[in-house]
mmCIF file of C-alpha atoms and ligand atoms in Angstrom:
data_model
loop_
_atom_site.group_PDB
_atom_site.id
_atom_site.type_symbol
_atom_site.label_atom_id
_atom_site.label_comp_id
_atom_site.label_asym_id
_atom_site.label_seq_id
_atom_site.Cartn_x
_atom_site.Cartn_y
_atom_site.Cartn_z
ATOM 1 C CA UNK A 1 -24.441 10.363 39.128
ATOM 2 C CA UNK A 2 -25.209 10.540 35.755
ATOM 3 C CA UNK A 3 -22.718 12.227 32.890
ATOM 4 C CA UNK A 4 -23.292 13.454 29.636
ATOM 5 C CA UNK A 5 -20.260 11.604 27.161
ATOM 6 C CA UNK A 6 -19.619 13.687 23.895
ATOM 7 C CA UNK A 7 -18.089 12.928 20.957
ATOM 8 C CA UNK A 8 -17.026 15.399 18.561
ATOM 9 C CA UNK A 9 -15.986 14.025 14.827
ATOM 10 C CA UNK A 10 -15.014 15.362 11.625
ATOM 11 C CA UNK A 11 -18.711 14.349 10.148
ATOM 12 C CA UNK A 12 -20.708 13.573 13.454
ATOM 13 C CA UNK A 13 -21.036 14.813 16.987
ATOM 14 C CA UNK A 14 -22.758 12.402 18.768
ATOM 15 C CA UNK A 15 -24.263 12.732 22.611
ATOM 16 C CA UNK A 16 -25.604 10.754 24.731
ATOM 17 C CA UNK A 17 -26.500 10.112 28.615
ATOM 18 C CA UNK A 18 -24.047 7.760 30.472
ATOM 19 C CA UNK A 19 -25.745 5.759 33.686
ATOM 20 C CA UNK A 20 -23.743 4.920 36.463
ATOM 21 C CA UNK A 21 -24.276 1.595 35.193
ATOM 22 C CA UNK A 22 -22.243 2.757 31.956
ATOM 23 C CA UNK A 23 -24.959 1.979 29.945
ATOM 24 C CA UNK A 24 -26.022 5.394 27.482
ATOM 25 C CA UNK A 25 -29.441 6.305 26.965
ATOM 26 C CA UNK A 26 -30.957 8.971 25.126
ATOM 27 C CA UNK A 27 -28.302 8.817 21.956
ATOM 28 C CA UNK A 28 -28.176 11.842 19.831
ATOM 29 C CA UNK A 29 -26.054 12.292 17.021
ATOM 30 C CA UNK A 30 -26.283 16.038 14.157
ATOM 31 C CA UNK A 31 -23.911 16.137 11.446
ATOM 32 C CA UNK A 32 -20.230 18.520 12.521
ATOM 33 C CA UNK A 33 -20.705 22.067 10.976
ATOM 34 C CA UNK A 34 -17.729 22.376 8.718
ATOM 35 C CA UNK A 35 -17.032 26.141 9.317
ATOM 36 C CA UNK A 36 -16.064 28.563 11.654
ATOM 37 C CA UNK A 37 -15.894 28.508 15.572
ATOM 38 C CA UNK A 38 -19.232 30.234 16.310
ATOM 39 C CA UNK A 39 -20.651 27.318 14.373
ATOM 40 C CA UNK A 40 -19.426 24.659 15.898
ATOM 41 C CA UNK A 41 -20.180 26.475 18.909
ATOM 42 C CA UNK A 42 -23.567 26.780 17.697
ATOM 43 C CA UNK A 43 -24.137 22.929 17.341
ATOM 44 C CA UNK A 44 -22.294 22.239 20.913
ATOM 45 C CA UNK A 45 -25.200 24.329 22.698
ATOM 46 C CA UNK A 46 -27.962 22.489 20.125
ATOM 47 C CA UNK A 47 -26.579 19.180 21.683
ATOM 48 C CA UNK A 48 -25.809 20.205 25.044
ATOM 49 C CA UNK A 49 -29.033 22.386 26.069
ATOM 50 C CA UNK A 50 -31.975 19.143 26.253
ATOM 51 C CA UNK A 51 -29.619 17.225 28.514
ATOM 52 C CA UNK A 52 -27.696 19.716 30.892
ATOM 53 C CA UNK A 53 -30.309 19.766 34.044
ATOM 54 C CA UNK A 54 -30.140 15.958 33.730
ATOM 55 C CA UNK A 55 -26.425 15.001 34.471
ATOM 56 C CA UNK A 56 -23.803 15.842 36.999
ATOM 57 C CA UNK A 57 -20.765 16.260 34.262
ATOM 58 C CA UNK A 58 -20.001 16.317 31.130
ATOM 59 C CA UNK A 59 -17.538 13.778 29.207
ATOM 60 C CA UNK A 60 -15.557 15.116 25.659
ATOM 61 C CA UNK A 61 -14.164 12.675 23.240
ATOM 62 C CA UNK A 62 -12.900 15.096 20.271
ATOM 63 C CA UNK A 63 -11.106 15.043 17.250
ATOM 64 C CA UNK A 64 -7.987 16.711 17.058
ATOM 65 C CA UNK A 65 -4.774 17.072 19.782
ATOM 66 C CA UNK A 66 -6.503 17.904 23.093
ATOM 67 C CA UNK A 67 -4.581 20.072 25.752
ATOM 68 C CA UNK A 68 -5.303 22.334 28.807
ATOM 69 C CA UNK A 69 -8.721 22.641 27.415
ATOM 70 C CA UNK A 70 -8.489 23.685 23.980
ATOM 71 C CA UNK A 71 -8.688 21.305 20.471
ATOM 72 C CA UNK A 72 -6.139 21.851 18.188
ATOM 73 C CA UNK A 73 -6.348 20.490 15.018
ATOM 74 C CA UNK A 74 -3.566 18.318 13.427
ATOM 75 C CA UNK A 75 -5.262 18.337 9.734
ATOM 76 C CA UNK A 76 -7.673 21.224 10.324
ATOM 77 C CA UNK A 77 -9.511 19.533 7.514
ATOM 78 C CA UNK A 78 -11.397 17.501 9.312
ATOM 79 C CA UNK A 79 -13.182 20.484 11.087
ATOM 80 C CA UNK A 80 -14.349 22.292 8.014
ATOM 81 C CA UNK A 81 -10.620 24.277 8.303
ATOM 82 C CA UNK A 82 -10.776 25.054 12.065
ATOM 83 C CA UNK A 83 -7.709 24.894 13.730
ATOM 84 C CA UNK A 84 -8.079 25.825 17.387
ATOM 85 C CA UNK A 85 -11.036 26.108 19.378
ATOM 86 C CA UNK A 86 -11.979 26.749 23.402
ATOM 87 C CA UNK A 87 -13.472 23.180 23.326
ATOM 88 C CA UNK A 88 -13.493 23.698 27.539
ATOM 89 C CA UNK A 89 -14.710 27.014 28.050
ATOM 90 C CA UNK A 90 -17.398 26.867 25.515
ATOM 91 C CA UNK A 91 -18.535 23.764 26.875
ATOM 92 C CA UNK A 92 -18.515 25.196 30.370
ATOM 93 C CA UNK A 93 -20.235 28.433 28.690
ATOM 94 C CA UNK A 94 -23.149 26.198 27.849
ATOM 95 C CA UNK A 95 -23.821 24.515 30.893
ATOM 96 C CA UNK A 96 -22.038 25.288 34.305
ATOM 97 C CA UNK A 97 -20.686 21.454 35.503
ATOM 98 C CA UNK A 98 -17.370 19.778 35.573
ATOM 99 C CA UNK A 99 -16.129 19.036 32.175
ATOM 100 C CA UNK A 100 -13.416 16.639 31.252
ATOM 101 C CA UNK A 101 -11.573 16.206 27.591
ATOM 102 C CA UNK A 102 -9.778 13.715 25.844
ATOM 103 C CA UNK A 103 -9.157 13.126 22.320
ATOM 104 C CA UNK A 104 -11.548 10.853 20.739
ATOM 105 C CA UNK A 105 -9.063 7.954 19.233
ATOM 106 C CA UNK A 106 -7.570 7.788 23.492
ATOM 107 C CA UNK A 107 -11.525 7.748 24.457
ATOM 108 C CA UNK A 108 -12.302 4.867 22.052
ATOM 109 C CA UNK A 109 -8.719 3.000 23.096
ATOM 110 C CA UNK A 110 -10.187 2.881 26.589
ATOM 111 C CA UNK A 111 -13.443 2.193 26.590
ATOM 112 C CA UNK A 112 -12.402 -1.181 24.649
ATOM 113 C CA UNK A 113 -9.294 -2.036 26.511
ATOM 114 C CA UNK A 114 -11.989 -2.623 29.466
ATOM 115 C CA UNK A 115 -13.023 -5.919 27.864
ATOM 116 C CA UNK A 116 -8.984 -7.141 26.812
ATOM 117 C CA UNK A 117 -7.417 -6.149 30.075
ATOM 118 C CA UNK A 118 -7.168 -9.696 31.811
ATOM 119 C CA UNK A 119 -5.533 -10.626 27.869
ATOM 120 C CA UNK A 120 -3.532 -8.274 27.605
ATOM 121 C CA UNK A 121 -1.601 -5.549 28.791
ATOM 122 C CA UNK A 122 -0.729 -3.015 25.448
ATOM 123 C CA UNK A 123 -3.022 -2.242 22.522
ATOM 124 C CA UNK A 124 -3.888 -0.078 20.045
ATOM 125 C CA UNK A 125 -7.091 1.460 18.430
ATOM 126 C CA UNK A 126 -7.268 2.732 15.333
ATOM 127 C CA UNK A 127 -10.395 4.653 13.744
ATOM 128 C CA UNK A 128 -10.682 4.971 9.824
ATOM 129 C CA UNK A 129 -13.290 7.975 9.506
ATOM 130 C CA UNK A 130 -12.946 11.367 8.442
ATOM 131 C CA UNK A 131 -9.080 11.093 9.089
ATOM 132 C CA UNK A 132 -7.021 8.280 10.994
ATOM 133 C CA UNK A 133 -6.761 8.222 14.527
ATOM 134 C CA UNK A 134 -5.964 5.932 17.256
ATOM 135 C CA UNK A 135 -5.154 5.138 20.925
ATOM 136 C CA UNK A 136 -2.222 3.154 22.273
ATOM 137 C CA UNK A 137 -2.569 1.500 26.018
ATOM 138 C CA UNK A 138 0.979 0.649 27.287
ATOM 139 C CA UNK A 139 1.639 -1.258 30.559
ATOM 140 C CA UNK A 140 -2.277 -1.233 30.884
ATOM 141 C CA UNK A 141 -2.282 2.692 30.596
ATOM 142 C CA UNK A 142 -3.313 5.233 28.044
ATOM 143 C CA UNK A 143 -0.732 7.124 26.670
ATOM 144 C CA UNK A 144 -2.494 10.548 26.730
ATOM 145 C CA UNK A 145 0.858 12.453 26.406
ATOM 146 C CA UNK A 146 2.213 15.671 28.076
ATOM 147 C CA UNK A 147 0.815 17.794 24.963
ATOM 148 C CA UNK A 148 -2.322 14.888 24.063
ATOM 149 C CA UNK A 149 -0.332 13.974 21.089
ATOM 150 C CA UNK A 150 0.107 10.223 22.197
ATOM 151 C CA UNK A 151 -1.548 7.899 20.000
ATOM 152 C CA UNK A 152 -2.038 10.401 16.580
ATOM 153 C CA UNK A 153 -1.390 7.540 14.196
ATOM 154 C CA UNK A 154 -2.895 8.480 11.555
ATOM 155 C CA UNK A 155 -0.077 11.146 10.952
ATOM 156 C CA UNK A 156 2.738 8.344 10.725
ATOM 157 C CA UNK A 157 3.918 8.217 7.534
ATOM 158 C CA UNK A 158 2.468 5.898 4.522
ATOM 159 C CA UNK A 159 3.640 7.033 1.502
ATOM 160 C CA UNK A 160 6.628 9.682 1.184
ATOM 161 C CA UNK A 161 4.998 10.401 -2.730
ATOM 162 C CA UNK A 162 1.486 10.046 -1.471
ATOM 163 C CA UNK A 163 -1.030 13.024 -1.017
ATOM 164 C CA UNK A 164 -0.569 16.203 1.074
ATOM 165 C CA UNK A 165 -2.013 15.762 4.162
ATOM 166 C CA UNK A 166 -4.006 18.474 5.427
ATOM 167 C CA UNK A 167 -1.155 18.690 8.670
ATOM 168 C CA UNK A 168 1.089 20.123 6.158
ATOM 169 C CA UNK A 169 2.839 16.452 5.971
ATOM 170 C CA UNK A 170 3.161 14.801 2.343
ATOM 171 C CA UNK A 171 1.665 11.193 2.569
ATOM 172 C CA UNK A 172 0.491 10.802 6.265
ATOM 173 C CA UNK A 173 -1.499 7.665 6.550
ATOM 174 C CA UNK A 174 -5.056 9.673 6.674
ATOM 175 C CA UNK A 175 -3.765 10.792 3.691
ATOM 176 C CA UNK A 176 -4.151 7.682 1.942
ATOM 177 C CA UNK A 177 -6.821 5.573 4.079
ATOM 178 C CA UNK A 178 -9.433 7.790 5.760
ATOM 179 C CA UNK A 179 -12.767 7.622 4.243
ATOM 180 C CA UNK A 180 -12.093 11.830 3.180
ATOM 181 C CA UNK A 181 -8.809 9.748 1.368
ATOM 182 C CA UNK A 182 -10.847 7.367 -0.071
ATOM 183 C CA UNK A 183 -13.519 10.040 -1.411
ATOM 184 C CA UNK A 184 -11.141 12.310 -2.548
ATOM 185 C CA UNK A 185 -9.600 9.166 -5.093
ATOM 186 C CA UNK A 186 -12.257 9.416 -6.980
ATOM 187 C CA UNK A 187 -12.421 13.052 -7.224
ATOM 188 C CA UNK A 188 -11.203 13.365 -11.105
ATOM 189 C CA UNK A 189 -13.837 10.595 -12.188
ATOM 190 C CA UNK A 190 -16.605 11.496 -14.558
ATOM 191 C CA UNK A 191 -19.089 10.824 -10.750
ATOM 192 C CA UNK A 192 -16.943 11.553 -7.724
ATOM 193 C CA UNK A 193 -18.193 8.777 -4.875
ATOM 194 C CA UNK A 194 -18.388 9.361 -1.262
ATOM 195 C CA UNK A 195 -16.443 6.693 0.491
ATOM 196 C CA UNK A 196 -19.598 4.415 1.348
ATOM 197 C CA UNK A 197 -20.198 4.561 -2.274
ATOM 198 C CA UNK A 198 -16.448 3.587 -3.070
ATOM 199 C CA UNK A 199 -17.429 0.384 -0.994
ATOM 200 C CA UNK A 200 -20.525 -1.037 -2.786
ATOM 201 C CA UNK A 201 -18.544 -0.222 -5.889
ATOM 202 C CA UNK A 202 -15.704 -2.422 -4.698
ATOM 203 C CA UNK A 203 -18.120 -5.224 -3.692
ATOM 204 C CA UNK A 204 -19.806 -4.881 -7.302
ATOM 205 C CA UNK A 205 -16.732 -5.692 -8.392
ATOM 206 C CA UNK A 206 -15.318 -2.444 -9.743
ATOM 207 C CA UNK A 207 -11.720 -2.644 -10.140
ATOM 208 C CA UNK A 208 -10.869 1.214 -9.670
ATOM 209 C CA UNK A 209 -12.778 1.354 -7.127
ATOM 210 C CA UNK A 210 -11.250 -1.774 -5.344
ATOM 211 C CA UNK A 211 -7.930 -0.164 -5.625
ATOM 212 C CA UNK A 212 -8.747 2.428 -3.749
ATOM 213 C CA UNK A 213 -10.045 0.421 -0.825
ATOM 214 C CA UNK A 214 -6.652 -1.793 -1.356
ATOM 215 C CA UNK A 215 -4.836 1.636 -0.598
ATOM 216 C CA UNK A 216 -6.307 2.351 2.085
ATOM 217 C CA UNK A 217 -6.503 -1.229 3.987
ATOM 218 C CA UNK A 218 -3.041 -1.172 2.876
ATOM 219 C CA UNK A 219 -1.979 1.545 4.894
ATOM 220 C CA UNK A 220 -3.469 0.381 7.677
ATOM 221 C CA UNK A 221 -2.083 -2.926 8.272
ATOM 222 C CA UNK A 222 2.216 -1.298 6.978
ATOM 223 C CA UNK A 223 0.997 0.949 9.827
ATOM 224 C CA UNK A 224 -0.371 -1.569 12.520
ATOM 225 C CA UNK A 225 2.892 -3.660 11.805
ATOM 226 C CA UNK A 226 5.348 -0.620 12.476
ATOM 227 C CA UNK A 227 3.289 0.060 16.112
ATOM 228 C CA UNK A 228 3.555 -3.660 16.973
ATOM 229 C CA UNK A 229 7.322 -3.870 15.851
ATOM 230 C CA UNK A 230 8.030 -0.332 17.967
ATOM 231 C CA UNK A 231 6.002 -1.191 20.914
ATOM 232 C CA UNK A 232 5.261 -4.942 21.022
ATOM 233 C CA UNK A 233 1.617 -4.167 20.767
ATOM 234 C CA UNK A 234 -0.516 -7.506 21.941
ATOM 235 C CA UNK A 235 -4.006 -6.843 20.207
ATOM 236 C CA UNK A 236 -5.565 -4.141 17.561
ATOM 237 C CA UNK A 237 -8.781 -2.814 17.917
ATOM 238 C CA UNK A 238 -10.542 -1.249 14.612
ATOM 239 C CA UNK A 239 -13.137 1.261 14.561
ATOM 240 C CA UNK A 240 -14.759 4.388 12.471
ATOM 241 C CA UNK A 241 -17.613 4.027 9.681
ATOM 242 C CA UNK A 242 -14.825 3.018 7.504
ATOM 243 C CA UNK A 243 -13.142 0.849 9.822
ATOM 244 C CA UNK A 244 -16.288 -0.716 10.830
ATOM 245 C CA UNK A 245 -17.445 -0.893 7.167
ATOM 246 C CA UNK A 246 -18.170 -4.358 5.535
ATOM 247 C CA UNK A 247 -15.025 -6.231 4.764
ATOM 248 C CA UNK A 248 -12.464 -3.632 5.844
ATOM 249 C CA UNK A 249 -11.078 -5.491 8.426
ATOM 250 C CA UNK A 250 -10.738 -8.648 6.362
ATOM 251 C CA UNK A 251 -9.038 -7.023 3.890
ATOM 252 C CA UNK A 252 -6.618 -6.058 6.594
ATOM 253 C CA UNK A 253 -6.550 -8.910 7.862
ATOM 254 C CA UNK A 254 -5.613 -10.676 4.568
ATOM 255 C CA UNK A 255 -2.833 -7.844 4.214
ATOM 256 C CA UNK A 256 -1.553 -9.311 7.709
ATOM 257 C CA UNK A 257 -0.197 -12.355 5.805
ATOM 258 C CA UNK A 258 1.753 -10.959 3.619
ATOM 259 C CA UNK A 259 4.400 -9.612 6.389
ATOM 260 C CA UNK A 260 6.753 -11.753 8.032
ATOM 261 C CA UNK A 261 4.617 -13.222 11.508
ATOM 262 C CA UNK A 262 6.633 -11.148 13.655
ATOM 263 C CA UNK A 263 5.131 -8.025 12.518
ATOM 264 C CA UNK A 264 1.571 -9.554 12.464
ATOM 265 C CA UNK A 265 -0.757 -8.105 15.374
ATOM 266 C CA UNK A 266 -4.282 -9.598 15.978
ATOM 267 C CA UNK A 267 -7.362 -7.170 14.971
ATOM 268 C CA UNK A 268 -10.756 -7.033 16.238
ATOM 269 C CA UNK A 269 -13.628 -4.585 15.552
ATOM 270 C CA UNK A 270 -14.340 -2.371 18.054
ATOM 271 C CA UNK A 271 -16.952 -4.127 20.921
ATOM 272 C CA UNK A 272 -18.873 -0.928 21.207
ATOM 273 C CA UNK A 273 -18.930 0.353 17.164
ATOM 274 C CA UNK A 274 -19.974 3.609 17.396
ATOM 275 C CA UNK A 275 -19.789 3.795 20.838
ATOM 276 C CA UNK A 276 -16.242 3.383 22.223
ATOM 277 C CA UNK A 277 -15.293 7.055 22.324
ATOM 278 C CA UNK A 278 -18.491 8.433 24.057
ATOM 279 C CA UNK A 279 -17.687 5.292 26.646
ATOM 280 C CA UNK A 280 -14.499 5.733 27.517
ATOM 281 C CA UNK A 281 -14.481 9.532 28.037
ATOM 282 C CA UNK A 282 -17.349 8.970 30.528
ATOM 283 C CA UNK A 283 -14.605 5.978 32.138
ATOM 284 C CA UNK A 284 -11.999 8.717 32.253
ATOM 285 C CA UNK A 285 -14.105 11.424 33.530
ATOM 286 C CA UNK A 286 -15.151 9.183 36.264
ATOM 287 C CA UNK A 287 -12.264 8.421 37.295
ATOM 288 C CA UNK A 288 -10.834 12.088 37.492
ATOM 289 C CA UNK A 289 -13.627 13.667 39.286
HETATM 290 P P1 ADP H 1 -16.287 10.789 12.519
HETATM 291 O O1 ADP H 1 -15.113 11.025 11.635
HETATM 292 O O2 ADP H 1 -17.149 12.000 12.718
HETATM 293 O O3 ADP H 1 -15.921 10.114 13.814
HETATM 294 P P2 ADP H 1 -17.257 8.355 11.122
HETATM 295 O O4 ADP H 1 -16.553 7.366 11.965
HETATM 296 O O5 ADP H 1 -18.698 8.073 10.793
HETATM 297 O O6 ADP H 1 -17.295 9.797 11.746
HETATM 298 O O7 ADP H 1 -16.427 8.499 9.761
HETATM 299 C C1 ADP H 1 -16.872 9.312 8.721
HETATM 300 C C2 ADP H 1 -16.245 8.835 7.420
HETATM 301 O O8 ADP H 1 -16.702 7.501 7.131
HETATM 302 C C3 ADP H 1 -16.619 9.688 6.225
HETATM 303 O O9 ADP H 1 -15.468 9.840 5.405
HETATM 304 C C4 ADP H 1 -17.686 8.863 5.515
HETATM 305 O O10 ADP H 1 -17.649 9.103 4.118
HETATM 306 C C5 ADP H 1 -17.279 7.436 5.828
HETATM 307 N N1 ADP H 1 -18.423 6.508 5.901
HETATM 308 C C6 ADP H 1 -19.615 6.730 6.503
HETATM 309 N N2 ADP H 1 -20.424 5.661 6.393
HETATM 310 C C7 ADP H 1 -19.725 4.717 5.713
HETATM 311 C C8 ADP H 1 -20.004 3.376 5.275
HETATM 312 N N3 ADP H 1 -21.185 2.791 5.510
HETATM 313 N N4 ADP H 1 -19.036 2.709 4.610
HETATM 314 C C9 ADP H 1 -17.849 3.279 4.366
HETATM 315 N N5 ADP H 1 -17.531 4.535 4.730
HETATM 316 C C10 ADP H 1 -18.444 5.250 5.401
#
């Protein structure tokens, strides 16, 4: 039958319906409430109630660690200071069908290993966006973890002198590449820019501004060269509005070739953009139910 996939981020939740056919229709997407738990319940049963006499089950990709039903947050930041939350029960409060969870970065990892399994057997995916997460496929499996934890990348460390990272950590790499990161550099100039804005700087040719975004891609490829050295990772998949955004993945890329070829992994942008984590939790729901 027909699903309804979810994906819950620090600055969108975005829903849509999932065919058998894995195609979605009816995409939906309101901005994440950044406060307490009866407002993020709030928004759940906004974007739940149109579609919950039309599918069979519903699919969760979500920020944060996801365990026996409940989100905790590993940098509470990213959900407007939240730090646990029934993600199950509220979701099954809302409408009555079978719901399955997964963290968002292991639903994104999964949906696009579909199109590199007969290339490879381990990847990783990484999404720059509010914070840094990711996704790793080992032996052709997701690594979901005993606790969900597998795959939090974005909490590896960048830069011991770097940031506090809203985990509690000092210099995490969300710290220093996420687009919040890459907002929050500019927060002591005379116009503090959101990250989008930190990119059409950069591509004016603002220097400041490129510095930032040098940080950041920075971070990402030191990062994407310690997971290929500790796991012999095959392929990288990158995702997220940042990750996604114009030139970010060049300037990876181009950050690739200063490391020693052993440490280099191939990167692609994520297949499905936007897509890949409401995909793959409607794969992984599938296949549970
Ligand atoms: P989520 O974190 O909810 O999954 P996104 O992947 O859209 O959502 O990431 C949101 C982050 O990306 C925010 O920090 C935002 O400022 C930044 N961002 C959004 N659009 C762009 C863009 N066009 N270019 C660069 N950064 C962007």
């Amino acid at each position: 039958g027909k699903g309804l996939a979810l994906d819950i981020g620090g600055t969108k939740i975005a829903a849509a319906i999932v065919m058998e056919s894995g195609v979605l229709a009816n995409r939906q997407q309101i901005a994440t409430p950044r406060g307490d738990a009866r407002q993020l319940s709030a928004a759940l049963e906004t974007v739940i109630a149109p579609y919950r006499h039309q599918v069979d089950f519903i699919a969760v990709a979500s920020t944060g660690i996801i365990s026996k039903g409940l989100l905790t947050a590993l940098n509470p930041a990213n959900l407007g200071g939240l730090a646990d939350f029934p993600l199950q029960d509220c979701i099954q409060s809302i409408a009555d069908l079978p719901c399955v969870l997964l963290n968002d970065g292991q639903a994104a990892a999964w949906a696009e290993y579909q199109l590199l399994k007969e290339q490879c057997d381990n990847a990783l995916y990484v999404t720059v966006s509010t914070g840094v997460g990711g996704g790793i496929i080992l032996n052709k499996k997701l690594l979901v973890g005993n606790g969900g934890l597998a795959g939090h990348i974005g909490h590896t460390l960048s830069d011991p002198l770097g940031p506090l990272c809203g985990c509690g950590r000092r210099g995490c790499v969300e710290s220093v590449a996420s687009g919040t990161a890459i907002g929050a550099a500019t927060h002591g100039w005379a116009q503090p820019l959101s990250a989008a804005h930190v990119f059409t700087m950069a591509r004016e040719g603002h220097t400041p501004a490129e510095n930032i975004l040098h940080r950041s891609a920075t971070a990402i490829a030191q990062m994407l060269a310690d997971m290929r050295i500790a796991l012999d990772l095959e392929q990288a998949i990158l995702g997220g509005s940042v990750g996604l955004a114009e030139g970010y993945l060049e300037r990876v890329t181009s950050l690739q070739t200063d490391l020693p070829d052993i440490y280099r992994i191939p990167v692609q942008a994520a297949y499905h953009q936007q897509d890949s984590g409401l995909l793959g939790a409607a794969l992984w729901a599938r296949a549970i139910l």
